[in-house]
Amino acid sequence: MRKKHVKTLMLTALMAASLVTGCGGDGGNSDGKKTSSGGGGKKDIKEFTAFFATPGSEINDDNEIQQIIAEKTGVKVKETWLTGQTAEEAIGTIIAGGEYPDFIEGGAGQPQLYDAGALVALDDYLDKYPNIKEFFTEQEWDSLRQDDGHIYWIPQFSNIYGNERVCEHNDEAFWIQTRVLKWADYPEIKTMDQYFDLIEKYYEANPKMEDGTQNIPYTILCEDWRYFCLENAPQFLDGYPNDGSVIVNPETLKVIDYNTTPTAVRYFKKLNEEYHKGIVDRESFTQTYDEYIAKLSSGRVLGMIDQWWDFAYTAGDAIKSAGLDKQGCSYVPLPITIDEGIKNQWHNSGGVVNVSSGIAVTTSCDDVEAALQFINDLLGQEIHDLRFWGVEGVDYNKNDKGEFSRTSEMRTRCADTAYKASHMCTYSYFPQWGGTSRDGINAMSPSGQESEFYDGLRDDVKECFDAYGVKTYVEMLGTSESPGAWYPMWSFSNVMTTDSDGGMAWTKMGEIKHEYLPKVVMAKDFDKGWEDYMKAYKKCKPEDFLSEVQAEVDRRMAEAAKYQ
């Protein structure tokens, strides 16, 4: 499809949108807050602002789908994202200024917003907005209540409507390029030792890319909060899910410190060995996130640990745009544990309520009801389809059975950075559904549409999946049931402050890990390096942290029992 034809279709869509007064009969209709501007009857558009304390991509001011959504809802939101600061620093600056955007998601700075009284309590509003109200169960809404008994934010992610539809593994894993697996004739790689052994052998035989660029066997991202790419692998290697701060034994419900397990020692000793062999990137502990993404985008990095969302929409799209997938530079996850015979839990089914953060309306917002109506409209099916599928006939097609699909040209456009900025508008940090559409046919987004997902895979990934007899990233790993009512504990540790002994210990533990783990990996004498690390670590009083986490596990299990 020529760009001119796309524009023609978009103009037609915009003209149609200007005639629409609501969002359709799914609970997402406007409640009349839009007002006419007079002459011609075109609706006034109310403009809100939003700040998200995480890096993100700006869209163009004249973004086409954003304009369609504005015509349908009466609202347009100018989004801004974190740049050059930590979340806590950025939120601190906003609080000091005393003026807030209409919507805010503070990430690690969310407790600061609550303490500053910057957020509107949502309790009295929820019953007015059916799409918002159905987003969580009563138990889940209650879990979001703060110390004063009120609800101030709405976690945006991981909610499942209808049947779960998951093709991407959006979480953490040991990733490896398809070219490495193909070179070895697609072997079964299940342990940490097998993973690094394969990378070593491939790198020895293939030190450079086709154009002569030096390959990087394995790199580690350690900057700021993203040092999870280095430090939290031991929980997964022992077959536990991503509780983030501790291991929780599902049988005894007792917490375990994954930082000090025998598996942690083996893991960091392995990294130490690989560092001295030249396999671990020497710049791992000094590189910034942007430098890390640039390396991945170049196709040079054979493997790493990371969360899919942390690299796929930047480096992954760059690899495809540059045609590097034709060289096998796409990444797939492997079901790695410390030893064979351990069932991995890199991927768990079911949704996760992150009680620690979410989108909130601030006290600076002059129309709280219109702001909440907008969130309600975004969760209506028609607007949700616009956000994640795009415009019918332009970004996807619908057959006579009602099934959505994309052509290869549509997929290519929707992965293009410039096209996304000018055309697509996911409102990605506003609440959104996973799972199955209200039509009972399609997935809430293309990434969950099984046939569309497989048809849209890059050739190197499709060849890899075919070799292993799978169709999705999730199938490469396997999946486990949701761990339990306590899960995940990172939603508790994320909001701990130094006001408690446990919070103070948690802060110190993080500082010590940031300081010592790179030293451990680079140490000429690993045993001595580990001993020094443990001495410093124990001075943090991790037992204070573990005690508070245990109390929270017990509390969550008791709360869950009330609803059974």
Short mmCIF file of N, CA and C in Angstrom, two decimals, residues 178-292:
data_model
loop_
_atom_site.label_atom_id
_atom_site.label_comp_id
_atom_site.label_asym_id
_atom_site.label_seq_id
_atom_site.Cartn_x
_atom_site.Cartn_y
_atom_site.Cartn_z
N THR A 178 18.86 -16.35 17.32
CA THR A 178 18.50 -17.55 16.57
C THR A 178 19.69 -18.10 15.78
N ARG A 179 20.60 -17.23 15.36
CA ARG A 179 21.74 -17.71 14.57
C ARG A 179 22.63 -18.65 15.39
N VAL A 180 22.69 -18.42 16.70
CA VAL A 180 23.51 -19.29 17.55
C VAL A 180 22.89 -20.68 17.62
N LEU A 181 21.57 -20.73 17.80
CA LEU A 181 20.88 -22.01 17.88
C LEU A 181 20.92 -22.75 16.54
N LYS A 182 20.75 -22.00 15.45
CA LYS A 182 20.78 -22.62 14.12
C LYS A 182 22.16 -23.22 13.83
N TRP A 183 23.19 -22.50 14.18
CA TRP A 183 24.56 -22.97 13.96
C TRP A 183 24.80 -24.30 14.66
N ALA A 184 24.19 -24.48 15.83
CA ALA A 184 24.36 -25.72 16.61
C ALA A 184 23.29 -26.75 16.29
N ASP A 185 22.50 -26.52 15.23
CA ASP A 185 21.44 -27.43 14.82
C ASP A 185 20.34 -27.53 15.88
N TYR A 186 20.01 -26.41 16.47
CA TYR A 186 18.91 -26.28 17.41
C TYR A 186 18.94 -27.32 18.54
N PRO A 187 19.94 -27.24 19.39
CA PRO A 187 20.07 -28.19 20.49
C PRO A 187 19.09 -27.87 21.64
N GLU A 188 18.89 -28.83 22.52
CA GLU A 188 18.11 -28.60 23.74
C GLU A 188 19.04 -27.95 24.78
N ILE A 189 18.75 -26.72 25.12
CA ILE A 189 19.56 -25.98 26.10
C ILE A 189 18.70 -25.72 27.32
N LYS A 190 19.05 -26.36 28.44
CA LYS A 190 18.19 -26.29 29.62
C LYS A 190 18.89 -25.76 30.87
N THR A 191 20.21 -25.73 30.87
CA THR A 191 20.92 -25.29 32.07
C THR A 191 21.82 -24.09 31.77
N MET A 192 22.19 -23.41 32.83
CA MET A 192 23.08 -22.26 32.71
C MET A 192 24.41 -22.66 32.06
N ASP A 193 24.96 -23.78 32.48
CA ASP A 193 26.24 -24.22 31.92
C ASP A 193 26.12 -24.52 30.43
N GLN A 194 25.03 -25.17 30.01
CA GLN A 194 24.83 -25.47 28.60
C GLN A 194 24.69 -24.18 27.78
N TYR A 195 24.01 -23.20 28.35
CA TYR A 195 23.81 -21.92 27.68
C TYR A 195 25.15 -21.24 27.39
N PHE A 196 25.98 -21.11 28.41
CA PHE A 196 27.25 -20.43 28.19
C PHE A 196 28.21 -21.27 27.35
N ASP A 197 28.12 -22.57 27.47
CA ASP A 197 28.97 -23.44 26.64
C ASP A 197 28.65 -23.23 25.16
N LEU A 198 27.37 -23.12 24.84
CA LEU A 198 26.99 -22.89 23.44
C LEU A 198 27.47 -21.53 22.96
N ILE A 199 27.31 -20.50 23.75
CA ILE A 199 27.77 -19.17 23.35
C ILE A 199 29.28 -19.15 23.14
N GLU A 200 30.00 -19.80 24.04
CA GLU A 200 31.46 -19.87 23.89
C GLU A 200 31.85 -20.52 22.57
N LYS A 201 31.24 -21.64 22.26
CA LYS A 201 31.59 -22.38 21.04
C LYS A 201 31.23 -21.59 19.79
N TYR A 202 30.06 -20.97 19.82
CA TYR A 202 29.67 -20.18 18.65
C TYR A 202 30.62 -19.01 18.44
N TYR A 203 30.95 -18.32 19.52
CA TYR A 203 31.81 -17.15 19.42
C TYR A 203 33.21 -17.53 18.94
N GLU A 204 33.69 -18.66 19.39
CA GLU A 204 35.01 -19.13 18.94
C GLU A 204 35.01 -19.36 17.43
N ALA A 205 33.92 -19.92 16.92
CA ALA A 205 33.83 -20.21 15.49
C ALA A 205 33.39 -18.99 14.67
N ASN A 206 32.70 -18.04 15.32
CA ASN A 206 32.14 -16.90 14.61
C ASN A 206 32.38 -15.61 15.40
N PRO A 207 33.61 -15.16 15.46
CA PRO A 207 33.90 -13.96 16.27
C PRO A 207 33.33 -12.67 15.68
N LYS A 208 32.99 -12.68 14.39
CA LYS A 208 32.52 -11.46 13.75
C LYS A 208 31.22 -11.69 12.99
N MET A 209 30.51 -10.59 12.77
CA MET A 209 29.30 -10.61 11.95
C MET A 209 29.69 -10.62 10.47
N GLU A 210 28.70 -10.70 9.60
CA GLU A 210 28.96 -10.79 8.17
C GLU A 210 29.74 -9.59 7.64
N ASP A 211 29.52 -8.42 8.25
CA ASP A 211 30.21 -7.22 7.76
C ASP A 211 31.54 -6.98 8.46
N GLY A 212 31.97 -7.93 9.28
CA GLY A 212 33.25 -7.81 9.96
C GLY A 212 33.17 -7.19 11.35
N THR A 213 31.97 -6.79 11.78
CA THR A 213 31.80 -6.23 13.12
C THR A 213 32.00 -7.31 14.17
N GLN A 214 32.72 -6.97 15.24
CA GLN A 214 33.01 -7.94 16.29
C GLN A 214 31.74 -8.27 17.08
N ASN A 215 31.47 -9.56 17.24
CA ASN A 215 30.35 -10.00 18.07
C ASN A 215 30.65 -9.76 19.55
N ILE A 216 29.60 -9.59 20.33
CA ILE A 216 29.69 -9.51 21.79
C ILE A 216 28.98 -10.75 22.32
N PRO A 217 29.69 -11.69 22.94
CA PRO A 217 29.04 -12.94 23.34
C PRO A 217 27.89 -12.75 24.34
N TYR A 218 28.13 -11.95 25.39
CA TYR A 218 27.13 -11.81 26.45
C TYR A 218 27.33 -10.47 27.13
N THR A 219 26.26 -9.72 27.26
CA THR A 219 26.37 -8.44 27.96
C THR A 219 25.37 -8.38 29.09
N ILE A 220 25.61 -7.47 30.03
CA ILE A 220 24.76 -7.34 31.22
C ILE A 220 24.40 -5.87 31.39
N LEU A 221 23.11 -5.60 31.58
CA LEU A 221 22.65 -4.25 31.87
C LEU A 221 22.59 -4.08 33.39
N CYS A 222 23.25 -3.06 33.91
CA CYS A 222 23.31 -2.85 35.36
C CYS A 222 22.90 -1.45 35.78
N GLU A 223 22.55 -0.60 34.84
CA GLU A 223 22.29 0.80 35.19
C GLU A 223 21.06 0.96 36.06
N ASP A 224 21.22 1.65 37.16
CA ASP A 224 20.12 2.05 38.04
C ASP A 224 19.23 0.85 38.38
N TRP A 225 17.90 1.02 38.30
CA TRP A 225 16.97 -0.04 38.72
C TRP A 225 17.00 -1.25 37.80
N ARG A 226 17.58 -1.11 36.62
CA ARG A 226 17.60 -2.24 35.69
C ARG A 226 18.68 -3.26 36.02
N TYR A 227 19.32 -3.14 37.19
CA TYR A 227 20.34 -4.13 37.53
C TYR A 227 19.73 -5.49 37.88
N PHE A 228 18.37 -5.59 37.78
CA PHE A 228 17.76 -6.92 37.87
C PHE A 228 18.33 -7.85 36.80
N CYS A 229 18.84 -7.26 35.70
CA CYS A 229 19.44 -8.08 34.64
C CYS A 229 20.68 -8.83 35.14
N LEU A 230 21.26 -8.37 36.23
CA LEU A 230 22.41 -9.03 36.82
C LEU A 230 22.03 -9.83 38.05
N GLU A 231 21.23 -9.26 38.94
CA GLU A 231 21.20 -9.77 40.31
C GLU A 231 20.10 -10.78 40.65
N ASN A 232 19.00 -10.85 39.91
CA ASN A 232 17.92 -11.69 40.42
C ASN A 232 17.74 -13.04 39.73
N ALA A 233 18.70 -13.43 38.91
CA ALA A 233 18.60 -14.72 38.22
C ALA A 233 18.53 -15.94 39.14
N PRO A 234 19.18 -15.93 40.32
CA PRO A 234 19.15 -17.14 41.16
C PRO A 234 17.76 -17.65 41.49
N GLN A 235 16.77 -16.77 41.62
CA GLN A 235 15.41 -17.26 41.93
C GLN A 235 14.87 -18.09 40.77
N PHE A 236 15.11 -17.65 39.54
CA PHE A 236 14.64 -18.39 38.37
C PHE A 236 15.43 -19.68 38.19
N LEU A 237 16.73 -19.61 38.41
CA LEU A 237 17.57 -20.79 38.22
C LEU A 237 17.18 -21.93 39.16
N ASP A 238 16.63 -21.58 40.32
CA ASP A 238 16.15 -22.59 41.26
C ASP A 238 14.70 -23.01 40.99
N GLY A 239 14.12 -22.47 39.91
CA GLY A 239 12.78 -22.90 39.53
C GLY A 239 11.64 -22.14 40.17
N TYR A 240 11.92 -20.94 40.67
CA TYR A 240 10.88 -20.12 41.28
C TYR A 240 10.46 -18.99 40.34
N PRO A 241 9.29 -18.41 40.56
CA PRO A 241 8.82 -17.31 39.71
C PRO A 241 9.42 -15.98 40.13
N ASN A 242 9.02 -14.94 39.43
CA ASN A 242 9.60 -13.62 39.65
C ASN A 242 8.92 -12.88 40.80
N ASP A 243 9.24 -13.26 42.03
CA ASP A 243 8.80 -12.46 43.17
C ASP A 243 9.67 -11.24 43.34
N GLY A 244 10.82 -11.20 42.69
CA GLY A 244 11.61 -9.98 42.58
C GLY A 244 12.50 -9.66 43.75
N SER A 245 12.03 -9.88 44.95
CA SER A 245 12.82 -9.51 46.12
C SER A 245 13.21 -10.71 46.98
N VAL A 246 12.41 -11.76 46.92
CA VAL A 246 12.68 -12.97 47.69
C VAL A 246 12.14 -14.17 46.93
N ILE A 247 12.50 -15.35 47.40
CA ILE A 247 11.82 -16.59 47.02
C ILE A 247 10.77 -16.87 48.09
N VAL A 248 9.59 -17.31 47.67
CA VAL A 248 8.58 -17.77 48.62
C VAL A 248 8.35 -19.26 48.36
N ASN A 249 8.61 -20.07 49.37
CA ASN A 249 8.38 -21.51 49.26
C ASN A 249 6.87 -21.74 49.22
N PRO A 250 6.32 -22.31 48.14
CA PRO A 250 4.87 -22.42 48.02
C PRO A 250 4.25 -23.42 49.00
N GLU A 251 5.06 -24.31 49.54
CA GLU A 251 4.52 -25.30 50.47
C GLU A 251 4.51 -24.78 51.90
N THR A 252 5.58 -24.10 52.30
CA THR A 252 5.67 -23.61 53.67
C THR A 252 5.28 -22.14 53.79
N LEU A 253 5.24 -21.43 52.65
CA LEU A 253 4.98 -19.99 52.59
C LEU A 253 6.02 -19.19 53.38
N LYS A 254 7.22 -19.73 53.46
CA LYS A 254 8.33 -19.04 54.12
C LYS A 254 9.21 -18.38 53.07
N VAL A 255 9.70 -17.18 53.41
CA VAL A 255 10.53 -16.45 52.46
C VAL A 255 11.98 -16.92 52.57
N ILE A 256 12.67 -16.88 51.45
CA ILE A 256 14.07 -17.28 51.34
C ILE A 256 14.82 -16.16 50.64
N ASP A 257 16.00 -15.86 51.11
CA ASP A 257 16.84 -14.83 50.51
C ASP A 257 17.60 -15.44 49.33
N TYR A 258 17.20 -15.11 48.11
CA TYR A 258 17.86 -15.72 46.94
C TYR A 258 19.27 -15.20 46.73
N ASN A 259 19.64 -14.12 47.42
CA ASN A 259 20.98 -13.56 47.26
C ASN A 259 22.08 -14.42 47.87
N THR A 260 21.71 -15.33 48.77
CA THR A 260 22.72 -16.08 49.52
C THR A 260 22.61 -17.59 49.33
N THR A 261 21.80 -18.04 48.39
CA THR A 261 21.63 -19.48 48.18
C THR A 261 22.86 -20.09 47.50
N PRO A 262 23.04 -21.41 47.59
CA PRO A 262 24.12 -22.06 46.84
C PRO A 262 24.04 -21.78 45.34
N THR A 263 22.82 -21.65 44.82
CA THR A 263 22.65 -21.34 43.40
C THR A 263 23.17 -19.95 43.07
N ALA A 264 22.98 -18.99 43.99
CA ALA A 264 23.52 -17.65 43.76
C ALA A 264 25.04 -17.69 43.64
N VAL A 265 25.67 -18.49 44.50
CA VAL A 265 27.13 -18.62 44.43
C VAL A 265 27.54 -19.21 43.08
N ARG A 266 26.86 -20.26 42.65
CA ARG A 266 27.21 -20.89 41.37
C ARG A 266 27.00 -19.94 40.19
N TYR A 267 25.94 -19.20 40.24
CA TYR A 267 25.62 -18.27 39.15
C TYR A 267 26.68 -17.18 39.02
N PHE A 268 27.02 -16.54 40.13
CA PHE A 268 28.00 -15.46 40.05
C PHE A 268 29.41 -15.98 39.79
N LYS A 269 29.69 -17.19 40.26
CA LYS A 269 30.99 -17.79 39.93
C LYS A 269 31.08 -18.07 38.44
N LYS A 270 29.96 -18.47 37.84
CA LYS A 270 29.93 -18.71 36.39
C LYS A 270 30.16 -17.41 35.64
N LEU A 271 29.50 -16.34 36.06
CA LEU A 271 29.72 -15.06 35.41
C LEU A 271 31.17 -14.62 35.54
N ASN A 272 31.76 -14.88 36.71
CA ASN A 272 33.16 -14.56 36.94
C ASN A 272 34.06 -15.31 35.95
N GLU A 273 33.82 -16.60 35.79
CA GLU A 273 34.60 -17.41 34.85
C GLU A 273 34.44 -16.90 33.42
N GLU A 274 33.19 -16.58 33.05
CA GLU A 274 32.94 -16.13 31.68
C GLU A 274 33.53 -14.75 31.44
N TYR A 275 33.57 -13.93 32.46
CA TYR A 275 34.20 -12.61 32.33
C TYR A 275 35.69 -12.77 32.02
N HIS A 276 36.35 -13.64 32.74
CA HIS A 276 37.79 -13.82 32.55
C HIS A 276 38.11 -14.58 31.26
N LYS A 277 37.14 -15.26 30.70
CA LYS A 277 37.32 -15.89 29.38
C LYS A 277 37.08 -14.90 28.24
N GLY A 278 36.57 -13.71 28.57
CA GLY A 278 36.27 -12.72 27.55
C GLY A 278 34.88 -12.87 26.96
N ILE A 279 34.03 -13.68 27.58
CA ILE A 279 32.67 -13.89 27.09
C ILE A 279 31.75 -12.78 27.57
N VAL A 280 31.85 -12.40 28.84
CA VAL A 280 31.06 -11.30 29.36
C VAL A 280 31.67 -9.98 28.91
N ASP A 281 30.82 -9.13 28.36
CA ASP A 281 31.21 -7.81 27.85
C ASP A 281 31.92 -7.01 28.94
N ARG A 282 33.12 -6.52 28.64
CA ARG A 282 33.90 -5.75 29.60
C ARG A 282 33.24 -4.42 29.96
N GLU A 283 32.34 -3.94 29.12
CA GLU A 283 31.67 -2.66 29.38
C GLU A 283 30.36 -2.84 30.15
N SER A 284 30.05 -4.08 30.56
CA SER A 284 28.76 -4.36 31.18
C SER A 284 28.46 -3.47 32.37
N PHE A 285 29.45 -3.18 33.18
CA PHE A 285 29.20 -2.51 34.45
C PHE A 285 29.33 -1.00 34.38
N THR A 286 29.62 -0.49 33.18
CA THR A 286 29.73 0.96 33.00
C THR A 286 28.77 1.49 31.94
N GLN A 287 28.21 0.62 31.11
CA GLN A 287 27.37 1.08 30.02
C GLN A 287 26.03 1.62 30.53
N THR A 288 25.51 2.60 29.82
CA THR A 288 24.18 3.14 30.11
C THR A 288 23.13 2.29 29.40
N TYR A 289 21.89 2.54 29.74
CA TYR A 289 20.80 1.83 29.07
C TYR A 289 20.81 2.11 27.58
N ASP A 290 21.02 3.37 27.20
CA ASP A 290 21.04 3.72 25.77
C ASP A 290 22.17 3.01 25.04
N GLU A 291 23.33 2.91 25.69
CA GLU A 291 24.46 2.21 25.07
C GLU A 291 24.16 0.72 24.94
N TYR A 292 23.52 0.17 25.94
CA TYR A 292 23.13 -1.24 25.91
C TYR A 292 22.15 -1.51 24.75
#
